[in-house]
Coordinates of C-alpha atoms in Angstrom, one line a residue:
M1 CA -7.2 -0.9 -2.5
S2 CA -7.0 -3.1 0.8
E3 CA -4.6 -5.6 1.7
G4 CA -7.5 -8.7 1.3
R5 CA -6.1 -11.8 0.7
W6 CA -2.3 -10.9 -0.2
S7 CA 0.5 -10.4 2.6
M8 CA 2.4 -7.5 0.8
E9 CA 1.2 -2.9 0.2
R10 CA -0.7 -2.2 -2.4
S11 CA 2.4 0.1 -2.5
E12 CA 5.2 -3.6 -2.9
E13 CA 2.8 -4.9 -4.7
L14 CA 3.2 -2.2 -8.2
R15 CA 7.2 -1.8 -7.4
L16 CA 7.0 -5.1 -8.4
I17 CA 4.9 -5.1 -11.4
K18 CA 6.6 -1.8 -12.5
M19 CA 10.0 -3.8 -12.5
A20 CA 8.1 -7.4 -13.3
K21 CA 7.3 -5.4 -16.3
K22 CA 11.1 -4.4 -16.9
G23 CA 11.4 -7.9 -17.5
N24 CA 12.7 -8.5 -13.8
V25 CA 12.4 -11.8 -12.8
D26 CA 12.7 -11.7 -9.2
A27 CA 9.9 -9.2 -9.1
F28 CA 7.3 -11.9 -10.9
G29 CA 8.7 -14.4 -9.1
R30 CA 7.5 -12.3 -5.7
L31 CA 4.0 -11.7 -7.1
Y32 CA 3.1 -15.4 -8.2
E33 CA 4.5 -16.6 -5.1
E34 CA 1.3 -14.2 -3.9
V35 CA -0.9 -15.2 -5.8
Y36 CA -0.1 -18.9 -6.3
K37 CA -2.9 -20.5 -4.5
D38 CA -5.6 -19.2 -5.3
L39 CA -5.1 -19.9 -9.5
Y40 CA -4.4 -23.0 -8.5
R41 CA -7.6 -23.6 -6.5
F42 CA -9.9 -21.9 -8.9
A43 CA -8.1 -24.3 -11.7
L44 CA -8.7 -27.0 -9.4
F45 CA -12.3 -25.7 -9.3
M46 CA -12.7 -25.9 -13.2
L47 CA -10.1 -28.5 -14.0
K48 CA -11.0 -31.3 -11.8
E49 CA -7.5 -33.6 -11.5
P50 CA -5.0 -31.5 -9.5
H51 CA -1.5 -32.4 -12.2
D52 CA -4.0 -30.5 -14.5
A53 CA -4.2 -27.5 -12.5
E54 CA -0.7 -27.9 -12.2
D55 CA -0.4 -27.5 -15.2
V56 CA -2.5 -24.3 -17.5
V57 CA -1.3 -22.1 -13.4
G58 CA 2.7 -23.0 -14.6
D59 CA 1.3 -22.4 -18.4
T60 CA -1.0 -19.2 -17.1
V61 CA 2.4 -17.6 -15.1
A62 CA 4.5 -18.4 -18.2
A63 CA 1.8 -16.0 -20.5
A64 CA 2.0 -14.0 -18.2
F65 CA 6.3 -13.8 -17.8
E66 CA 6.2 -13.9 -21.2
G67 CA 3.3 -10.1 -21.7
I68 CA 3.8 -8.3 -17.9
R69 CA 4.8 -6.1 -21.0
G70 CA 1.3 -5.5 -22.5
L71 CA -0.2 -5.7 -18.9
R72 CA -1.9 -1.6 -19.2
H73 CA -2.8 -0.6 -16.8
D74 CA -0.5 -2.4 -13.2
E75 CA -3.4 -2.2 -11.0
A76 CA -5.3 -4.4 -12.9
F77 CA -2.3 -7.8 -12.5
R78 CA -5.1 -10.2 -10.4
G79 CA -7.6 -9.6 -13.2
W80 CA -5.1 -9.6 -15.5
I81 CA -3.4 -12.8 -14.2
F82 CA -6.6 -14.6 -12.9
R83 CA -8.1 -14.0 -17.4
I84 CA -4.9 -15.5 -18.6
L85 CA -6.2 -18.6 -16.3
A86 CA -9.5 -19.0 -17.1
N87 CA -8.7 -18.6 -20.6
K88 CA -6.9 -21.6 -20.3
S89 CA -8.8 -23.5 -18.2
K90 CA -11.3 -23.2 -21.2
R91 CA -9.0 -24.7 -24.3
V92 CA -8.5 -27.4 -21.7
L93 CA -11.9 -28.1 -20.9
K94 CA -12.5 -28.2 -25.0
H95 CA -9.2 -30.2 -25.9
Y96 CA -11.7 -33.0 -22.2
A97 CA -14.6 -32.6 -25.2
E98 CA -12.8 -33.3 -28.4
R99 CA -10.8 -36.8 -26.6
P100 CA -13.4 -39.8 -27.4
V101 CA -11.6 -41.4 -24.0
F102 CA -13.8 -38.9 -22.1
R103 CA -16.6 -39.7 -24.7
E104 CA -16.3 -42.4 -23.2
F105 CA -16.0 -42.2 -20.5
D106 CA -19.0 -40.6 -20.0
A107 CA -20.9 -43.4 -21.2
V108 CA -20.0 -46.0 -18.9
A109 CA -20.4 -44.1 -16.6
E110 CA -24.1 -43.2 -17.7
A111 CA -25.3 -46.6 -18.4
E112 CA -23.8 -47.4 -14.5
E113 CA -25.5 -44.4 -13.6
M114 CA -28.7 -46.0 -15.6
Q115 CA -27.9 -49.5 -13.9
G116 CA -28.1 -47.2 -10.8
G117 CA -24.2 -48.7 -10.7
H118 CA -24.1 -44.8 -7.9
D119 CA -26.1 -45.2 -4.9
A120 CA -27.3 -42.6 -2.7
G121 CA -25.3 -43.0 0.5
S122 CA -22.2 -43.3 -1.3
S123 CA -19.2 -41.0 -2.5
G124 CA -20.8 -40.9 -5.4
A125 CA -23.6 -38.7 -4.9
G126 CA -21.2 -36.9 -2.8
Q127 CA -19.2 -36.0 -6.7
E128 CA -22.1 -35.7 -8.8
D129 CA -22.8 -32.5 -5.9
I130 CA -19.5 -31.1 -6.7
L131 CA -19.6 -31.9 -11.2
D132 CA -23.5 -30.0 -10.4
L133 CA -21.4 -27.3 -9.1
R134 CA -18.6 -27.1 -11.8
D135 CA -21.4 -27.8 -14.3
A136 CA -23.4 -24.7 -13.2
F137 CA -20.0 -22.8 -12.6
Q138 CA -19.4 -23.7 -16.4
Q139 CA -22.6 -22.4 -17.2
L140 CA -22.2 -17.9 -15.9
T141 CA -20.9 -16.0 -18.6
E142 CA -17.1 -15.6 -18.7
E143 CA -16.6 -13.2 -16.7
D144 CA -19.1 -13.9 -14.4
R145 CA -17.6 -16.5 -13.9
L146 CA -14.2 -14.7 -12.6
I147 CA -15.8 -12.2 -10.3
V148 CA -17.5 -15.2 -8.5
G149 CA -14.2 -17.1 -8.7
L150 CA -12.1 -14.7 -7.2
S151 CA -15.3 -13.4 -4.4
F152 CA -15.2 -17.2 -3.9
F153 CA -11.7 -18.9 -4.4
G154 CA -9.6 -15.9 -4.4
G155 CA -11.2 -15.0 -1.4
Y156 CA -11.4 -11.2 -2.6
N157 CA -13.7 -9.4 -2.0
S158 CA -16.5 -6.4 -3.9
Q159 CA -14.0 -3.6 -3.8
E160 CA -11.1 -5.8 -4.1
I161 CA -12.5 -7.2 -7.6
A162 CA -14.3 -3.5 -8.9
E163 CA -9.9 -2.9 -9.1
M164 CA -9.1 -5.3 -10.1
L165 CA -11.4 -5.6 -12.9
R166 CA -11.1 -1.2 -13.0
K167 CA -15.8 -1.7 -12.7
K168 CA -18.0 0.0 -9.8
P169 CA -18.4 -2.3 -6.3
G170 CA -22.2 -2.1 -6.9
T171 CA -21.8 -3.8 -10.3
V172 CA -19.9 -6.5 -9.8
R173 CA -22.5 -7.3 -6.2
S174 CA -24.9 -7.7 -8.7
R175 CA -23.0 -9.6 -11.3
Q176 CA -22.5 -12.1 -8.3
S177 CA -25.7 -11.8 -7.1
R178 CA -27.3 -12.2 -10.2
A179 CA -24.4 -15.5 -11.5
L180 CA -25.0 -17.3 -7.6
A181 CA -28.9 -17.0 -8.8
R182 CA -28.3 -18.1 -11.7
M183 CA -26.5 -21.3 -11.0
R184 CA -28.7 -21.7 -8.3
T185 CA -31.5 -22.1 -11.0
H186 CA -29.5 -24.6 -12.2
L187 CA -28.9 -26.7 -9.4
S188 CA -32.4 -26.8 -8.7
G189 CA -33.1 -28.6 -12.3
S190 CA -30.1 -30.6 -11.4
Y191 CA -32.0 -31.3 -7.8
G192 CA -35.1 -31.1 -8.5
I193 CA -35.4 -28.4 -6.2

């Protein structure tokens, strides 16, 4: 695999993974330093709130450290940790939906919108675009969200994603293309394009 977004050599990464699997905290810490920013960007996009993103990244790292001995393929570490993050983010989103405060907030926001509370020139329009994009992203399958997220938030190319997910690069490119097309379709419905 090419170095991609990681600054360390692949051989060093694999050496650290082997050490972390034996319980070496320092080795795991170095792996964490390499992937933290990408994990945080992904979580922030999913959850919208910086403190929630930090919490879910922390939970992800704790779960990864606890479970790294069970990682079957060392070269799949990046995909594995992003899957943990995606699952933990989904749980937080589910919790958001179950909290009455959010339902009340959504009802107030809907009422304001129906009364013309947001004009097209306000910063609310940009926020609405982000929410629409996030909603389109959430409509994707878990694996498609992972592929799109690794590409756009993590900056990984299709070859790197393929190696992380143990798929062919062509499969990753076609899945990403179809996922982006589904997002465009979803967004075109939102904007009447």
